[in-house]
Tab-separated table of C-alpha atoms (C1' of nucleotides) in Angstrom:
chain	number	residue	atom	x	y	z
A	900	MET	CA	247.140	-82.600	204.450
A	901	LEU	CA	247.454	-83.561	207.749
A	902	MET	CA	246.517	-80.522	209.821
A	903	THR	CA	246.495	-80.883	213.979
A	904	THR	CA	245.158	-77.738	214.746
A	905	ASP	CA	241.794	-76.962	214.179
A	906	THR	CA	242.457	-73.261	212.934
A	907	GLU	CA	242.037	-73.732	209.387
A	908	LYS	CA	241.254	-71.204	206.808
A	909	SER	CA	237.942	-71.812	206.159
A	910	ASP	CA	237.131	-70.962	202.397
A	911	ILE	CA	233.356	-70.560	202.546
A	912	SER	CA	231.967	-72.678	199.308
A	913	LYS	CA	229.406	-71.252	196.236
A	914	THR	CA	225.979	-72.989	197.987
A	915	GLU	CA	227.346	-72.113	201.543
A	916	PHE	CA	227.572	-68.637	200.786
A	917	GLU	CA	224.067	-68.669	199.249
A	918	VAL	CA	222.635	-70.105	202.617
A	919	LEU	CA	225.178	-67.918	205.138
A	920	ASP	CA	223.441	-64.906	202.841
A	921	ALA	CA	219.629	-66.285	203.671
A	922	LEU	CA	220.923	-66.698	207.474
A	923	TRP	CA	222.360	-62.485	207.464
A	924	LYS	CA	219.223	-61.256	206.015
A	925	LYS	CA	217.582	-62.016	209.399
A	926	PHE	CA	218.743	-64.158	212.354
A	927	PRO	CA	218.559	-66.139	214.471
A	928	ALA	CA	216.807	-68.464	212.466
A	929	THR	CA	215.916	-72.068	211.903
A	930	ALA	CA	216.687	-74.286	209.245
A	931	SER	CA	213.076	-74.352	208.106
A	932	GLU	CA	213.030	-70.389	207.560
A	933	ILE	CA	216.512	-70.561	206.263
A	934	ILE	CA	215.383	-72.957	203.636
A	935	GLN	CA	211.611	-70.890	203.041
A	936	ARG	CA	214.248	-67.911	202.174
A	937	LEU	CA	216.458	-70.162	199.433
A	938	ASN	CA	213.130	-71.308	197.909
A	939	GLN	CA	212.071	-68.095	196.930
A	940	ASN	CA	214.247	-67.875	194.411
A	941	LYS	CA	215.460	-71.555	193.576
A	942	THR	CA	214.518	-74.373	194.559
A	943	TRP	CA	216.939	-75.787	197.203
A	944	HIS	CA	216.520	-79.597	198.500
A	945	GLU	CA	215.421	-79.667	202.617
A	946	LYS	CA	218.479	-81.850	202.809
A	947	THR	CA	221.027	-80.027	201.256
A	948	VAL	CA	220.436	-76.978	203.029
A	949	LYS	CA	220.628	-79.069	206.680
A	950	THR	CA	224.147	-80.152	205.000
A	951	LEU	CA	225.303	-76.812	204.295
A	952	LEU	CA	224.019	-75.921	207.683
A	953	SER	CA	226.295	-78.406	209.181
A	954	ARG	CA	229.384	-77.513	207.089
A	955	LEU	CA	228.931	-73.974	208.043
A	956	VAL	CA	228.855	-74.764	211.784
A	957	LYS	CA	231.619	-76.801	211.377
A	958	LYS	CA	233.647	-74.696	209.862
A	959	GLN	CA	232.834	-72.067	212.375
A	960	VAL	CA	231.034	-69.206	210.087
A	961	ILE	CA	228.037	-69.846	212.134
A	962	ASP	CA	226.470	-71.347	214.921
A	963	PHE	CA	223.311	-72.242	216.806
A	964	ASN	CA	221.345	-71.860	220.174
A	965	LYS	CA	219.301	-75.588	220.984
A	966	GLN	CA	215.756	-74.434	221.192
A	967	GLN	CA	213.304	-77.403	221.299
A	968	ARG	CA	213.707	-79.895	218.583
A	969	SER	CA	214.887	-77.503	216.329
A	970	TYR	CA	217.734	-75.420	216.476
A	971	LEU	CA	218.424	-71.530	216.083
A	972	TYR	CA	221.136	-70.324	213.686
A	973	PHE	CA	222.972	-67.039	213.785
A	974	PRO	CA	225.774	-66.062	211.963
A	975	LEU	CA	229.729	-65.946	213.536
A	976	VAL	CA	231.005	-63.666	210.877
A	977	GLU	CA	229.966	-60.332	209.588
A	978	ARG	CA	228.619	-59.426	206.377
A	979	SER	CA	230.326	-56.457	205.900
A	980	THR	CA	233.769	-57.888	207.201
A	981	TYR	CA	233.314	-60.869	204.992
A	982	ASN	CA	232.848	-58.300	202.007
A	983	GLN	CA	235.728	-56.818	202.896
A	984	LYS	CA	237.747	-59.805	202.833
A	985	GLU	CA	236.190	-61.233	199.802
A	986	SER	CA	236.555	-58.002	197.903
A	987	LYS	CA	240.871	-57.114	198.789
A	988	SER	CA	241.315	-60.050	197.525
A	989	LEU	CA	239.910	-59.896	194.241
A	990	VAL	CA	241.428	-56.355	194.053
A	991	SER	CA	244.566	-58.056	194.881
A	992	ARG	CA	244.386	-61.151	193.279
A	993	LEU	CA	243.380	-59.279	189.594
A	994	PHE	CA	243.921	-55.818	189.341
A	995	GLY	CA	247.308	-55.499	192.267
A	996	GLY	CA	245.477	-54.145	194.679
A	997	LYS	CA	244.354	-50.985	193.591
A	998	VAL	CA	240.380	-50.279	193.272
A	999	ALA	CA	240.272	-48.005	190.689
A	1000	PRO	CA	241.218	-49.980	187.735
A	1001	LEU	CA	237.757	-52.153	188.487
A	1002	VAL	CA	235.920	-49.195	188.594
A	1003	ALA	CA	237.259	-48.524	184.798
A	1004	GLY	CA	236.551	-51.915	184.190
A	1005	PHE	CA	232.656	-51.041	185.266
A	1006	ALA	CA	232.556	-47.780	183.565
A	1007	HIS	CA	234.219	-49.202	180.113
A	1008	SER	CA	230.993	-51.894	180.116
A	1009	ASP	CA	228.561	-49.069	181.025
A	1010	ALA	CA	227.909	-50.671	184.594
A	1011	LEU	CA	228.486	-47.958	186.481
A	1012	SER	CA	224.981	-45.951	187.464
A	1013	LYS	CA	224.436	-42.255	188.264
A	1014	GLU	CA	223.781	-43.542	191.750
A	1015	ASP	CA	227.319	-45.340	191.551
A	1016	VAL	CA	228.670	-41.846	190.406
A	1017	ASP	CA	227.626	-39.808	192.943
A	1018	GLU	CA	228.006	-42.038	195.768
A	1019	LEU	CA	231.669	-42.001	194.767
A	1020	LYS	CA	231.825	-38.739	194.278
A	1021	SER	CA	230.863	-38.404	197.659
A	1022	LEU	CA	233.348	-41.192	199.135
A	1023	ILE	CA	235.710	-39.308	197.579
A	1024	LYS	CA	234.877	-35.746	198.760
A	1025	GLN	CA	235.234	-37.632	202.301
A	1026	TRP	CA	238.305	-39.096	201.802
A	1027	GLU	CA	239.856	-35.676	201.033
A	1028	LYS	CA	238.604	-34.118	203.456
A	1029	LYS	CA	240.321	-36.670	206.219
A	1030	ASN	CA	243.461	-37.206	203.737
A	1031	ASP	CA	244.653	-33.390	204.218
B	205	MET	CA	225.697	-83.987	186.250
B	206	LEU	CA	225.307	-85.674	182.603
B	207	MET	CA	226.640	-83.213	180.478
B	208	THR	CA	226.030	-84.216	176.590
B	209	THR	CA	227.906	-81.399	174.848
B	210	ASP	CA	231.452	-79.844	175.813
B	211	THR	CA	229.968	-76.176	176.005
B	212	GLU	CA	230.523	-76.550	180.087
B	213	LYS	CA	231.014	-73.549	182.211
B	214	SER	CA	234.613	-74.078	182.707
B	215	ASP	CA	235.407	-71.815	186.347
B	216	ILE	CA	238.879	-71.871	186.798
B	217	SER	CA	240.178	-72.795	189.939
B	218	LYS	CA	242.043	-70.826	192.408
B	219	THR	CA	245.762	-73.039	190.974
B	220	GLU	CA	244.489	-72.681	187.530
B	221	PHE	CA	244.409	-68.993	187.672
B	222	GLU	CA	247.701	-68.707	189.005
B	223	VAL	CA	248.791	-70.406	186.247
B	224	LEU	CA	247.123	-68.625	184.053
B	225	ASP	CA	248.122	-65.429	185.450
B	226	ALA	CA	251.423	-66.449	184.935
B	227	LEU	CA	251.164	-67.087	180.969
B	228	TRP	CA	249.041	-63.798	180.581
B	229	LYS	CA	252.514	-62.080	181.547
B	230	LYS	CA	254.000	-63.025	178.468
B	231	PHE	CA	253.335	-65.677	175.991
B	232	PRO	CA	253.278	-68.021	173.960
B	233	ALA	CA	255.117	-69.724	176.098
B	234	THR	CA	256.727	-73.399	177.018
B	235	ALA	CA	255.787	-75.113	180.015
B	236	SER	CA	259.244	-74.599	181.339
B	237	GLU	CA	259.021	-70.972	181.117
B	238	ILE	CA	255.447	-70.787	182.913
B	239	ILE	CA	257.019	-72.911	185.907
B	240	GLN	CA	259.825	-70.646	186.309
B	241	ARG	CA	258.116	-67.506	186.304
B	242	LEU	CA	255.899	-69.073	189.093
B	243	ASN	CA	258.580	-70.192	190.809
B	244	GLN	CA	260.120	-66.830	190.988
B	245	ASN	CA	257.439	-66.557	194.104
B	246	LYS	CA	256.440	-69.753	195.407
B	247	THR	CA	257.812	-73.439	195.119
B	248	TRP	CA	255.095	-75.298	192.431
B	249	HIS	CA	256.030	-79.176	191.409
B	250	GLU	CA	257.034	-79.170	187.851
B	251	LYS	CA	254.335	-82.320	187.531
B	252	THR	CA	251.782	-80.005	189.228
B	253	VAL	CA	252.172	-77.456	187.369
B	254	LYS	CA	251.770	-79.440	183.853
B	255	THR	CA	248.363	-80.780	185.098
B	256	LEU	CA	247.112	-77.486	185.498
B	257	LEU	CA	248.638	-76.614	181.952
B	258	SER	CA	246.193	-79.883	180.775
B	259	ARG	CA	243.533	-78.755	182.994
B	260	LEU	CA	242.948	-75.386	181.127
B	261	VAL	CA	243.482	-76.566	177.647
B	262	LYS	CA	240.550	-78.969	178.545
B	263	LYS	CA	238.653	-76.522	180.127
B	264	GLN	CA	239.356	-74.192	176.675
B	265	VAL	CA	240.677	-71.502	178.702
B	266	ILE	CA	244.119	-71.805	176.950
B	267	ASP	CA	245.678	-73.581	174.183
B	268	PHE	CA	248.858	-74.471	172.651
B	269	ASN	CA	250.861	-75.073	169.154
B	270	LYS	CA	253.477	-78.203	168.948
B	271	GLN	CA	256.597	-76.611	168.826
B	272	GLN	CA	259.209	-79.425	168.460
B	273	ARG	CA	259.588	-81.676	171.791
B	274	SER	CA	257.380	-79.335	174.055
B	275	TYR	CA	254.499	-76.803	173.643
B	276	LEU	CA	253.862	-73.581	173.191
B	277	TYR	CA	251.089	-72.111	175.037
B	278	PHE	CA	248.580	-69.158	174.928
B	279	PRO	CA	245.818	-67.958	176.340
B	280	LEU	CA	242.466	-68.137	174.666
B	281	VAL	CA	240.841	-65.460	177.146
B	282	GLU	CA	241.890	-62.030	177.716
B	283	ARG	CA	243.461	-60.643	180.967
B	284	SER	CA	240.481	-57.731	180.935
B	285	THR	CA	237.475	-59.963	179.674
B	286	TYR	CA	238.609	-62.449	182.785
B	287	ASN	CA	239.125	-59.212	185.291
B	288	GLN	CA	235.899	-57.995	183.885
B	289	LYS	CA	233.390	-60.907	184.772
B	290	GLU	CA	235.041	-61.779	187.996
B	291	SER	CA	234.603	-58.532	189.354
B	292	LYS	CA	230.905	-58.335	188.007
B	293	SER	CA	230.219	-61.815	189.454
B	294	LEU	CA	231.536	-60.293	193.026
B	295	VAL	CA	229.476	-57.360	192.791
B	296	SER	CA	226.681	-58.894	191.953
B	297	ARG	CA	226.749	-61.228	194.356
B	298	LEU	CA	228.181	-58.872	197.643
B	299	PHE	CA	227.079	-55.718	196.655
B	300	GLY	CA	224.018	-56.266	194.676
B	301	GLY	CA	225.689	-54.803	191.594
B	302	LYS	CA	226.613	-51.572	192.720
B	303	VAL	CA	230.540	-50.636	192.786
B	304	ALA	CA	230.327	-47.874	194.926
B	305	PRO	CA	229.968	-50.014	198.082
B	306	LEU	CA	232.988	-51.931	197.323
B	307	VAL	CA	234.532	-48.833	197.141
B	308	ALA	CA	233.235	-47.440	200.177
B	309	GLY	CA	234.338	-50.891	201.810
B	310	PHE	CA	237.688	-49.646	200.639
B	311	ALA	CA	237.404	-45.939	202.060
B	312	HIS	CA	236.759	-47.006	205.188
B	313	SER	CA	239.918	-49.784	205.426
B	314	ASP	CA	241.957	-47.011	204.457
B	315	ALA	CA	242.678	-49.425	201.553
B	316	LEU	CA	242.415	-45.944	198.818
B	317	SER	CA	245.323	-44.698	197.678
B	318	LYS	CA	245.667	-40.852	196.374
B	319	GLU	CA	246.484	-42.710	193.255
B	320	ASP	CA	243.315	-44.647	193.234
B	321	VAL	CA	241.491	-41.640	194.348
B	322	ASP	CA	243.099	-39.595	191.429
B	323	GLU	CA	242.023	-42.183	188.879
B	324	LEU	CA	238.525	-42.399	190.393
B	325	LYS	CA	237.914	-38.571	189.999
B	326	SER	CA	238.911	-38.964	186.215
B	327	LEU	CA	236.956	-41.525	185.721
B	328	ILE	CA	234.163	-39.697	186.958
B	329	LYS	CA	234.939	-36.662	184.676
B	330	GLN	CA	234.919	-39.095	181.830
B	331	TRP	CA	231.731	-40.682	182.771
B	332	GLU	CA	229.854	-37.523	183.007
B	333	LYS	CA	231.395	-36.122	179.762
B	334	LYS	CA	229.595	-39.382	178.283
B	335	ASN	CA	226.374	-39.418	179.792
B	336	ASP	CA	225.214	-35.750	179.213
C	53	DA	C1'	202.061	-94.918	226.982
C	54	DA	C1'	202.348	-96.344	221.799
C	55	DT	C1'	203.268	-93.829	216.836
C	56	DC	C1'	203.876	-90.686	214.075
C	57	DT	C1'	206.466	-86.874	212.863
C	58	DT	C1'	210.301	-83.574	212.426
C	59	DT	C1'	214.928	-82.213	213.097
C	60	DG	C1'	219.513	-82.844	213.395
C	61	DA	C1'	223.361	-86.395	212.614
C	62	DT	C1'	225.646	-89.306	209.707
C	63	DT	C1'	226.259	-91.999	205.508
C	64	DA	C1'	226.578	-91.836	200.206
C	65	DC	C1'	228.415	-90.318	196.096
C	66	DA	C1'	229.640	-88.296	191.781
C	67	DC	C1'	233.119	-84.440	190.226
C	68	DA	C1'	236.427	-81.194	191.258
C	69	DT	C1'	240.606	-79.482	193.142
C	70	DG	C1'	245.180	-79.849	194.702
C	71	DT	C1'	249.399	-81.951	194.190
C	72	DA	C1'	251.906	-85.549	192.217
C	73	DA	C1'	254.546	-89.709	190.394
C	74	DT	C1'	254.256	-93.174	186.470
C	75	DC	C1'	254.029	-94.115	181.607
C	76	DT	C1'	254.940	-93.045	176.705
C	77	DT	C1'	257.464	-91.572	173.399
C	78	DA	C1'	259.724	-88.202	170.095
C	79	DA	C1'	264.133	-85.737	170.490
C	80	DA	C1'	269.118	-85.001	171.905
C	81	DT	C1'	273.125	-87.121	172.699
C	82	DC	C1'	276.850	-90.580	172.701
D	138	DG	C1'	271.985	-96.924	165.629
D	139	DA	C1'	271.432	-97.198	170.648
D	140	DT	C1'	270.828	-95.077	174.823
D	141	DT	C1'	269.521	-91.500	177.362
D	142	DT	C1'	266.339	-87.689	178.561
D	143	DA	C1'	262.775	-84.619	178.914
D	144	DA	C1'	257.675	-83.410	177.704
D	145	DG	C1'	253.741	-84.515	177.444
D	146	DA	C1'	249.556	-88.209	178.908
D	147	DT	C1'	247.773	-91.028	181.640
D	148	DT	C1'	246.804	-92.430	186.960
D	149	DA	C1'	246.677	-91.576	191.632
D	150	DC	C1'	244.896	-90.424	195.794
D	151	DA	C1'	243.174	-87.385	199.660
D	152	DT	C1'	239.983	-83.203	200.509
D	153	DG	C1'	236.459	-80.787	198.704
D	154	DT	C1'	231.865	-79.860	197.182
D	155	DG	C1'	227.044	-80.484	195.551
D	156	DT	C1'	223.771	-82.628	196.359
D	157	DA	C1'	221.210	-85.989	198.775
D	158	DA	C1'	219.335	-90.181	201.398
D	159	DT	C1'	219.102	-92.769	205.734
D	160	DC	C1'	219.217	-93.080	210.579
D	161	DA	C1'	218.473	-91.789	215.904
D	162	DA	C1'	216.038	-89.261	218.779
D	163	DA	C1'	213.364	-86.041	220.555
D	164	DG	C1'	208.508	-83.841	220.720
D	165	DA	C1'	203.829	-83.970	219.006
D	166	DT	C1'	199.745	-86.761	218.099
D	167	DT	C1'	196.530	-90.111	219.183
DNA sequence: AATCTTTGATTACACATGTAATCTTAAATC
DNA sequence: GATTTAAGATTACATGTGTAATCAAAGATT
């Protein structure tokens, strides 16, 4: 590829995301804390998580402050920002940028809850108040 | 990994998806046709597209019928099915399975069009008719 | 102070992916 | 029929990713 500047696009991989997700839950956090959180669900080898933390640091997605022997990690990217970007990317790739067809898919496969519908109605009301 | 059976999970990569997307537009189609469609936007090297077609065949995402010297490719996966699966996966990973927060993100970043809102209202109406 | 952790850094290694080039072979053309 | 194309098959190769093991060093323990 040959990339001179270091302003790469930094895609976050599947496993890297899971680590970031664990960090978002509460930060700053040490590697051990993150490992504990992750191991409540599946089993991650300590070494694997450490590798993923390093890769996230290199990608400038998280950073840390040295604390005695261990590090205190914290995210550099906000969850909402990340979610926003990923959502738009998917909606753009799969539904030509319109979000309604995505929701339609959920509706047609009965993946729409009453809670969702209520929130959607509220969102729409807000939207209509704002836009004219 | 060691995988004896051949029923793998078959993730479709970014570039593979673009090729599949081009095929979905109209099929069956020859490799050259697909290459032409793809090259209306960006520039793909012929060899690259051929490789991606092969990989999609191996992943059992598409298949072909021999036609004289060239092949006629067609998808084995429906676009709507694929979209469905990807949407649910993203909503599950990022929004705890609820679609409304995703839509909220769009609303708050002004990515919601009147068209979207109209369609959403219609969907909600339908949903309410069905679910009591 | 010497030794034993424990933490992060470095290295490893197989498989995936992006991006082609080369090889084979059958079909088109002369 | 011999030769040239052109299509798919095979091979290539750097970088990314999943999944660790090993190395080095600073702190904790004795």
